[in-house]
Tab-separated table of C-alpha atoms in Angstrom:
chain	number	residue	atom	x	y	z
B	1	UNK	CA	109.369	71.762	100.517
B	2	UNK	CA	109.244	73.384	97.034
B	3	UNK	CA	112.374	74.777	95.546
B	4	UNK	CA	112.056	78.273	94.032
B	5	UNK	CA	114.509	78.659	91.494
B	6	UNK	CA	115.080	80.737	88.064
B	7	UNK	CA	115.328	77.832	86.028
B	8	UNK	CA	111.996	76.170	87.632
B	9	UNK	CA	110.198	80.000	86.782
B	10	UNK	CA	111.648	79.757	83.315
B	11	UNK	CA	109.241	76.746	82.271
B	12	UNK	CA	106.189	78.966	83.858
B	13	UNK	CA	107.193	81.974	81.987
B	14	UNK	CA	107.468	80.186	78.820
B	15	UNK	CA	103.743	78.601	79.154
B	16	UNK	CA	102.524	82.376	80.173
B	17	UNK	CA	104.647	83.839	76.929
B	18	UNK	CA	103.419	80.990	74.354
B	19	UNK	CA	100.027	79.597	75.721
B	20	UNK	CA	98.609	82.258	77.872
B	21	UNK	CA	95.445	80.746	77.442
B	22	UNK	CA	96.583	77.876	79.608
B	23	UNK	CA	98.023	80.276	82.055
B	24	UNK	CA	96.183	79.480	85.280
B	25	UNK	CA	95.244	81.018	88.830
B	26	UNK	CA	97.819	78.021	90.637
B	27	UNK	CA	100.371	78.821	87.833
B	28	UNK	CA	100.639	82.562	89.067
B	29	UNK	CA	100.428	81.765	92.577
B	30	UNK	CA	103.745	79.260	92.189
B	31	UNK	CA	105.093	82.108	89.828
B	32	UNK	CA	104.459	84.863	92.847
B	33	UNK	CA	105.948	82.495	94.990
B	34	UNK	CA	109.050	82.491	93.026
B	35	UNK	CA	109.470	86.413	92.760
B	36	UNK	CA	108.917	86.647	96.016
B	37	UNK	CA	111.823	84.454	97.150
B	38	UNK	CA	114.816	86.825	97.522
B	39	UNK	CA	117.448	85.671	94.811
B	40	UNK	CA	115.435	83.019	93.154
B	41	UNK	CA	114.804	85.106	89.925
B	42	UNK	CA	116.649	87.137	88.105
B	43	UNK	CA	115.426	90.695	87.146
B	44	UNK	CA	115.300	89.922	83.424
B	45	UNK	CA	112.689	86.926	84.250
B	46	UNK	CA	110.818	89.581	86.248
B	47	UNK	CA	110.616	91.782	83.977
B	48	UNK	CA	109.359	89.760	81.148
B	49	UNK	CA	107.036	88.034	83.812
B	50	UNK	CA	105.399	91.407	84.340
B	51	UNK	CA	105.187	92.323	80.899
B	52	UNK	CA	103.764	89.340	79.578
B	53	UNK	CA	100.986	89.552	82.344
B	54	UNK	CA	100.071	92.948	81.274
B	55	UNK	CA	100.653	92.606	77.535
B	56	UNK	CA	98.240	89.147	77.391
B	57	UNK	CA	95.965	91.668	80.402
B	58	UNK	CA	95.570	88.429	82.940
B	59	UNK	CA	96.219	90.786	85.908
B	60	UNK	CA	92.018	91.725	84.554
B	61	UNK	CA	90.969	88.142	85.318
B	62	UNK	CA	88.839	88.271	88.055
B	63	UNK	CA	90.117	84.281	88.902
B	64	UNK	CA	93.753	85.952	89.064
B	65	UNK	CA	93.088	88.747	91.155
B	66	UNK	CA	91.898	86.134	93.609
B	67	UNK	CA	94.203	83.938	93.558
B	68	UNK	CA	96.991	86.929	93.931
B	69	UNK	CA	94.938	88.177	96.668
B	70	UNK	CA	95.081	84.779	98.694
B	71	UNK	CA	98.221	84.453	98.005
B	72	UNK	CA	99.542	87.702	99.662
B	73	UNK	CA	96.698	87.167	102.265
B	74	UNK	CA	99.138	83.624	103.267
B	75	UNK	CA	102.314	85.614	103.263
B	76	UNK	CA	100.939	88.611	105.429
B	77	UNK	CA	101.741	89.104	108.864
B	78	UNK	CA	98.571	88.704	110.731
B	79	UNK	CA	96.091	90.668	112.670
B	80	UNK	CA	93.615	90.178	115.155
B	81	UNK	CA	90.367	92.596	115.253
B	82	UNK	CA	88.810	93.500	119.050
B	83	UNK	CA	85.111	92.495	118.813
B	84	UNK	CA	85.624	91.667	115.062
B	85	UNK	CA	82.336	89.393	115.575
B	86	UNK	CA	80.130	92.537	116.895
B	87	UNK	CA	81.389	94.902	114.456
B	88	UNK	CA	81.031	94.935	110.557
B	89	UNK	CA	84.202	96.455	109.523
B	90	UNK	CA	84.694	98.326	106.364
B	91	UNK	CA	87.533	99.796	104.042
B	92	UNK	CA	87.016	102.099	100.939
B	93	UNK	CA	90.154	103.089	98.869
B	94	UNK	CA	91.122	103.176	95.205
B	95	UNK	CA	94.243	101.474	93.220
B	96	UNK	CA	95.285	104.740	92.318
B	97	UNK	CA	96.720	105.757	88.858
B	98	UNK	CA	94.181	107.790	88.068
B	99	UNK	CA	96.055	111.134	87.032
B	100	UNK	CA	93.592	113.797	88.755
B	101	UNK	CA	95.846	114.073	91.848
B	102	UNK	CA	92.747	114.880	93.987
B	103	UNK	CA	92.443	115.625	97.150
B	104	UNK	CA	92.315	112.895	99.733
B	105	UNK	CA	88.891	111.968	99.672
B	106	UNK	CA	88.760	108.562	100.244
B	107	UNK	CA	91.364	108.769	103.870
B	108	UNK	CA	88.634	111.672	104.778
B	109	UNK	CA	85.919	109.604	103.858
B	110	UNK	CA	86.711	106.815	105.815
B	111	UNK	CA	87.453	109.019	108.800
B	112	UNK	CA	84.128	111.208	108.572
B	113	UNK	CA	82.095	107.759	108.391
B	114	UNK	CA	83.916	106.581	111.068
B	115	UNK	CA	82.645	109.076	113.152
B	116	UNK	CA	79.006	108.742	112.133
B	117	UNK	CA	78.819	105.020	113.234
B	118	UNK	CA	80.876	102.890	111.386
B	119	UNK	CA	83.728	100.402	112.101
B	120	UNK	CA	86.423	101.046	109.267
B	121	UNK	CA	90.049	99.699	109.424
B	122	UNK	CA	91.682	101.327	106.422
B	123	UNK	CA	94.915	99.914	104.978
B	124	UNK	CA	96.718	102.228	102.379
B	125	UNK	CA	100.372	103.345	101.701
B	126	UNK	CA	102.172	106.519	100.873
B	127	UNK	CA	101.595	108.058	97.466
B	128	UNK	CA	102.919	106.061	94.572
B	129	UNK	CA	101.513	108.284	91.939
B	130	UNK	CA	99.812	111.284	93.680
B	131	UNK	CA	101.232	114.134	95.532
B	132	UNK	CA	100.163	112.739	98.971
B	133	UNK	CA	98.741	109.046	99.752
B	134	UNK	CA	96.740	107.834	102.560
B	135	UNK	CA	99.860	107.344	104.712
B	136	UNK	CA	101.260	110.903	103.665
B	137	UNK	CA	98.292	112.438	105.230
B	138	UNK	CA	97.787	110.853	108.040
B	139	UNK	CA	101.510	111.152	109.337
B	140	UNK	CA	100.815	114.946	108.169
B	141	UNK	CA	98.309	114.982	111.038
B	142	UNK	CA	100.719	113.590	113.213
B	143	UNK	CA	99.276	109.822	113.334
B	144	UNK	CA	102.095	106.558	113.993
B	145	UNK	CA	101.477	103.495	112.631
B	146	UNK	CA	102.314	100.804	115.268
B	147	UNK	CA	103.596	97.711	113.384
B	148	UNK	CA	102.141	94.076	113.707
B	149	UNK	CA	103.283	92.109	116.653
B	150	UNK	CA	103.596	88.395	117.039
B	151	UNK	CA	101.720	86.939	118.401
B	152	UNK	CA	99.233	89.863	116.872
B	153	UNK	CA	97.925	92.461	119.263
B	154	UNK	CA	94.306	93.054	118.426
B	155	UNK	CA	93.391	96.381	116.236
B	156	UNK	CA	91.722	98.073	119.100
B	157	UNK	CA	87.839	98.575	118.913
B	158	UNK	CA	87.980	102.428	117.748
B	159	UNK	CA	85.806	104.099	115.185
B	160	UNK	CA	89.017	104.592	112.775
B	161	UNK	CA	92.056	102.438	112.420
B	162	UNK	CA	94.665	102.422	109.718
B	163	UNK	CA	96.955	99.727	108.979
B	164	UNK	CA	100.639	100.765	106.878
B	165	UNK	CA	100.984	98.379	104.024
B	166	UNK	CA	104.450	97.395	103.995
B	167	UNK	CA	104.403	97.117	108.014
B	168	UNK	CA	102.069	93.697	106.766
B	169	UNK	CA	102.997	92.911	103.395
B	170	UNK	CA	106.646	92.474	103.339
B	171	UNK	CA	107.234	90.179	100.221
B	172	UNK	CA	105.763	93.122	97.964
B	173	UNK	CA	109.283	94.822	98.917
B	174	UNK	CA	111.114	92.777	96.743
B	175	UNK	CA	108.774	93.444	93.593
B	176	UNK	CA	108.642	97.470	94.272
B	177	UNK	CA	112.442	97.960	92.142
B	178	UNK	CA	110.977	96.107	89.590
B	179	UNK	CA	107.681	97.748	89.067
B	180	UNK	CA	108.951	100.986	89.390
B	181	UNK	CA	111.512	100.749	86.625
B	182	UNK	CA	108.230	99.638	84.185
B	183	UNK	CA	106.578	102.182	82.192
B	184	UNK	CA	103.075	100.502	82.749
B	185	UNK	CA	100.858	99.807	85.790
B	186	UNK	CA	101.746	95.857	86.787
B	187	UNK	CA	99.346	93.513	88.968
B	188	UNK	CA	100.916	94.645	91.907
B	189	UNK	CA	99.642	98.416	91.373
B	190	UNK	CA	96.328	97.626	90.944
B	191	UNK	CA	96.414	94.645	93.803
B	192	UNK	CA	96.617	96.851	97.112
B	193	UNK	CA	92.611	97.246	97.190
B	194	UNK	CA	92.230	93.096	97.780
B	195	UNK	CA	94.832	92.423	100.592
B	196	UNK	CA	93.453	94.655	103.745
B	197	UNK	CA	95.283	91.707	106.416
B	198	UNK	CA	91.886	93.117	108.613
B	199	UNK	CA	89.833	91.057	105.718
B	200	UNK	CA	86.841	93.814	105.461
B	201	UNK	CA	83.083	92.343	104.762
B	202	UNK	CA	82.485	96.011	103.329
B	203	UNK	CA	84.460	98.178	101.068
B	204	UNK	CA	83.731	100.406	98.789
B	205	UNK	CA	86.654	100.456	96.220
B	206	UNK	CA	87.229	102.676	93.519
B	207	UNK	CA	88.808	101.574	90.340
B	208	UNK	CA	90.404	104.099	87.403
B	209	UNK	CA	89.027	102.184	84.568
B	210	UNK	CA	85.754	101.204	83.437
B	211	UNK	CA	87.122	97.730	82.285
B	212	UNK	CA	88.681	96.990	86.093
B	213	UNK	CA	85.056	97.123	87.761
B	214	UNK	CA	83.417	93.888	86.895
B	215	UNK	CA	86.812	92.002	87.863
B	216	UNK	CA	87.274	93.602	91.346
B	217	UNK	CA	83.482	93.456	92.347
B	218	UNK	CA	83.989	89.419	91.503
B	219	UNK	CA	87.041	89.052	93.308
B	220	UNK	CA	85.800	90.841	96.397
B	221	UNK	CA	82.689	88.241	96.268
B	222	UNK	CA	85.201	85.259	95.808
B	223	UNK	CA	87.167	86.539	98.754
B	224	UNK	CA	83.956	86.522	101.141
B	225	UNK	CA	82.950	89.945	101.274
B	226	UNK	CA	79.490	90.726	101.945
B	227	UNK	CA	78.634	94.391	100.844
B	228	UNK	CA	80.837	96.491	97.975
B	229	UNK	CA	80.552	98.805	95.741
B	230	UNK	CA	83.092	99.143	92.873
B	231	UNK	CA	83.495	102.649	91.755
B	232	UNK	CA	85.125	104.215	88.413
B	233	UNK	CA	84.206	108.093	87.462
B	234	UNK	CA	83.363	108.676	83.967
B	235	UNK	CA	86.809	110.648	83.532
B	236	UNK	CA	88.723	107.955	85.093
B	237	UNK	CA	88.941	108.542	88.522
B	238	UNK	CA	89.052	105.833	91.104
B	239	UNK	CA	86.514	107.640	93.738
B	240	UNK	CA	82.588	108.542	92.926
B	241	UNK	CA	83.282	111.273	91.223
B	242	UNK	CA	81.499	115.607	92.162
B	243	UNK	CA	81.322	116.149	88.288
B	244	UNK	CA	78.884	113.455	86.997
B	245	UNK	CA	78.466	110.260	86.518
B	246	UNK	CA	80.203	107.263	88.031
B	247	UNK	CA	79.718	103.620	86.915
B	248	UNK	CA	79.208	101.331	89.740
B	249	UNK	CA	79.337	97.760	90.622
B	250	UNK	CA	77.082	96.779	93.625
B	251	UNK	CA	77.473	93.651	95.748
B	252	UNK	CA	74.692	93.163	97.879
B	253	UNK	CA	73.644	89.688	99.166
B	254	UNK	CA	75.389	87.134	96.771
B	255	UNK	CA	74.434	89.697	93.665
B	256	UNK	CA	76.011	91.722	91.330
B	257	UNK	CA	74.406	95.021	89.966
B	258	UNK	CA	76.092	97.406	87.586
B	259	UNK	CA	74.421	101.121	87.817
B	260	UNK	CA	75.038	104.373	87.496
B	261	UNK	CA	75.633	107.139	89.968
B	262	UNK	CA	75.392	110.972	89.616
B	263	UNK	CA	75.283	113.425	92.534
B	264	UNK	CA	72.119	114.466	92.443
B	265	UNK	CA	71.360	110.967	93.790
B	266	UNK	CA	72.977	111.757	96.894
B	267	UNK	CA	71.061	115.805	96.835
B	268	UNK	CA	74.134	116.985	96.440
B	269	UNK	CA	75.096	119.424	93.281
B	270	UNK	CA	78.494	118.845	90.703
B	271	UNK	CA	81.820	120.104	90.944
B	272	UNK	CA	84.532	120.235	88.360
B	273	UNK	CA	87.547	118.250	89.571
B	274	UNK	CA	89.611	121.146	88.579
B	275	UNK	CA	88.356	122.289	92.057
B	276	UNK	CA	88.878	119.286	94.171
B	277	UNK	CA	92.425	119.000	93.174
B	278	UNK	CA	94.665	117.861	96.406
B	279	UNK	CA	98.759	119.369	97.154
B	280	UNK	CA	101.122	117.554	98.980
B	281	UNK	CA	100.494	115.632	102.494
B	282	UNK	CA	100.906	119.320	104.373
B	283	UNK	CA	98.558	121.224	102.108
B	284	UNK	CA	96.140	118.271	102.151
B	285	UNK	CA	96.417	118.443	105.663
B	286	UNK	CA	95.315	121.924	106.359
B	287	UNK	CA	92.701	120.908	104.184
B	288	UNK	CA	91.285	118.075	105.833
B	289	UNK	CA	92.015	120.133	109.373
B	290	UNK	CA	89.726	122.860	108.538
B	291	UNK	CA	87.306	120.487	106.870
B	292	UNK	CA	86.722	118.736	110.034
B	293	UNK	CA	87.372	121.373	112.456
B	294	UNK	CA	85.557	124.237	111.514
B	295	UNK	CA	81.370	122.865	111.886
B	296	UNK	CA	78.988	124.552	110.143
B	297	UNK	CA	81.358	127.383	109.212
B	298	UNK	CA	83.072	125.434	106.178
B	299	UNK	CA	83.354	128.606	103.617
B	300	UNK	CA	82.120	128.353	100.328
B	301	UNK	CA	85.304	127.606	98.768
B	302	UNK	CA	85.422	124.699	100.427
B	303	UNK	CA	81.914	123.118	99.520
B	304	UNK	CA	83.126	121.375	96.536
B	305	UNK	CA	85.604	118.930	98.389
B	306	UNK	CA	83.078	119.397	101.044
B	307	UNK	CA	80.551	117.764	98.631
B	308	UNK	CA	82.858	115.270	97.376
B	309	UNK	CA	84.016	113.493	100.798
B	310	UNK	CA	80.297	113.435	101.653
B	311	UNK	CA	79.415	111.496	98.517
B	312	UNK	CA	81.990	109.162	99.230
B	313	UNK	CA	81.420	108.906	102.727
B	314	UNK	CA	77.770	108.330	102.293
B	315	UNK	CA	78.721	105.486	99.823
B	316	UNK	CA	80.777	103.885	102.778
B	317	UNK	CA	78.007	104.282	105.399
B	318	UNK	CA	75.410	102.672	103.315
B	319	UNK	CA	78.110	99.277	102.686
B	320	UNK	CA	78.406	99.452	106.640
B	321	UNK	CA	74.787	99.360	107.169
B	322	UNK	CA	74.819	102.353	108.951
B	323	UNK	CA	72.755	104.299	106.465
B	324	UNK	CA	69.626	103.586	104.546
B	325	UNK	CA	70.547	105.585	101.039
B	326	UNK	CA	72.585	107.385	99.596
B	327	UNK	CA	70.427	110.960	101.004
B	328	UNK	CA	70.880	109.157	104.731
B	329	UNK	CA	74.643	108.914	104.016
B	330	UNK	CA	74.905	112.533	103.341
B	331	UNK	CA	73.098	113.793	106.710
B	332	UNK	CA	75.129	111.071	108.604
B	333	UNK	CA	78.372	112.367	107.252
B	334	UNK	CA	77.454	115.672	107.410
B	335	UNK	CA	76.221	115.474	111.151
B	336	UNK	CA	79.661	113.614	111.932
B	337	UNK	CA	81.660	116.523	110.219
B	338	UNK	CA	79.586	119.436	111.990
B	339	UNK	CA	79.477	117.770	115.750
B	340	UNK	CA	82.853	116.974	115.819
B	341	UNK	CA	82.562	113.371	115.847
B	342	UNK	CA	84.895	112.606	112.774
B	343	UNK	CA	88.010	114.991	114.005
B	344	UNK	CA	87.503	113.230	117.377
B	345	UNK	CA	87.406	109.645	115.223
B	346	UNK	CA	90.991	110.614	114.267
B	347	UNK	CA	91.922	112.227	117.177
B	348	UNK	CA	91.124	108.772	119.252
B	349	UNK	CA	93.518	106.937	116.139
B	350	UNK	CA	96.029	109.021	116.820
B	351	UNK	CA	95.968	108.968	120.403
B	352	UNK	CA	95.896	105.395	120.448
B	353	UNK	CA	99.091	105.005	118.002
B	354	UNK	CA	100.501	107.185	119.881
B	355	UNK	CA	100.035	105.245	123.691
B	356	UNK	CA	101.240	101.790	121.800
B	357	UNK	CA	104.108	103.370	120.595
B	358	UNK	CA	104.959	104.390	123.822
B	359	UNK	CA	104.609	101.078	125.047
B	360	UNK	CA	106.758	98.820	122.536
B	361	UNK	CA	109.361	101.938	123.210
B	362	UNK	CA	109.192	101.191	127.297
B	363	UNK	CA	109.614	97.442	126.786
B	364	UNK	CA	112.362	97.355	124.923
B	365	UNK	CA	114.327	99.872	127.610
């Protein structure tokens, strides 16, 4: 059994300090393995592990996002997937960290694509830097999030499911002090994306920059997943973005293409993001309520975020196979929002957190 201990970490620190060059994918893996051994380091080694990561930028490797990915993959508490083998599951979310505080397109997304055919099991947290996070909203809308059992209970098979990320990735608890107190974005901000425990075979994943796109579309090949697309707006935003262009990163049977998106391509027209901004998880809420509640009668005020989850959830639909292009996306999406189909997708998510947390509550009476 292998002894994690500060003075064992020290020689690893020292080879990623002098020779980060020789810095490899099983060095940070034993060096994760260390932090996340309560007491084995001490916060000064964490510190400068963190910084010398980001200052020498190997949290950008591709082979390093991978190998951090598997590692927190071993360490998570497991889930099981109802009819994983009939359904192609999919995820889309962003690292974050993008500074436009926009509305909460890619939760809304997932949830309006959900209802027009596809299987998506979303994993996400509460805001870290926004005003409200996937979580944020979704408890806003009165959703639970049942946490893992052992042995697992399987994620049931419903059109929208959302898994909490610290109910799964525990050992990320005892980094969160540490990256907090940093006045840069660590590995472990930008990592979230790459450690769904449901293991999607589609995503689409938005990045907020440029330089991050090529990495994350190679580690979500490495990692086995069929279908992505790696998003970054041209003003930094991790979602496609209503103003203009978007850079993307297309996985699509073993290949990589790098493109350009623009929504006209989806026969949609642009929106400042000025407009789309987001508020907190309440305001958000009322958003996302009338959004999906109120059919064809969505005013004009709201078109622009209106415009900017269907892009997204378009995007989504085509990874999931569900939709042909990018045009095919937008009816689908639209036709889930105006029949009702994605409020009842959330409605049956919240239902069904609701029933199991009921359940855990009566058996331990």
């Amino acid at each position: 059994m292998t002894e994690y201990a500060s003075d064992k970490f020290k020689f690893l620190l020292e080879k990623l300090v002098k020779t980060p060059e020789l810095f490899t994918p099983d060095d940070l893996q034993l060096s994760l393995q260390h932090l996340f051994t309560p007491d084995a380091v001490p916060p000064t080694q964490i510190g400068a592990f963190l910084a010398a990561m980001h200052i020498h930028r190997l949290e950008r490797r591709p082979e390093n996002l991978a190998a951090a990915a598997d590692l927190l993959h071993s360490r998570a508490l497991k889930t099981a997937i109802e009819a994983e083998d009939k359904d192609f599951v999919v995820d889309i979310v962003g690292t974050g960290g993008d500074g436009h505080n926009t509305f909460n397109v890619s939760t809304t997304a997932a949830i309006v694509a959900a209802g027009a055919g596809a299987r998506v099991v979303k994993h996400g947290s509460r805001a870290s830097t926004s005003s409200s996070g996937s979580a944020d909203l979704l408890q806003a809308l009165d959703c639970v999030f049942v946490p893992p059992t052992s042995p697992p209970t399987p994620i049931p098979r419903i059109p929208f499911t959302f898994l909490l990320a610290p109910h799964y990735h525990t050992s990320l608890a005892l980094i969160a002090p540490h990256r907090k107190s940093l006045p840069f974005r660590t590995l472990f901000n930008v990592i979230g994306p790459l450690v769904n425990p449901a293991r999607p075979r589609g995503m689409v994943l938005g990045v907020a920059e440029r330089e991050l796109g090529r990495p994350f579309i190679q580690s979500l090949k490495a990692a086995g997943v069929i279908r992505a697309m790696v998003v970054c707006g041209a003003e930094g935003l991790d979602e496609i973005s209503c103003a203009g262009e978007t850079y993307v990163w297309t996985l699509t049977a073993g290949e990589i293409v790098e493109g350009v998106l623009h929504p006209a391509q989806f026969g949609l027209g642009t929106h400042p993001l000025a407009v789309v901004v987001g508020g907190d998880a309440r305001a958000n809420a009322a958003t996302f309520r009338g959004l999906l509640t109120e059919g064809k009668a969505v005013s004009e005020a709201m078109t622009p975020i209106l415009e900017f989850v269907l892009m997204n959830a378009s995007a989504l639909l085509v990874v999931a196979g569900v939709a042909v292009d990018f045009k095919d996306g937008v009816r689908l999406a639209r036709e889930s929002i105006v029949s009702g189909a994605a409020w009842k997708a959330l409605e049956t998510f919240r239902e069904a957190g609701q029933t199991a947390m009921a359940s855990v509550a009566n058996q331990g009476k």
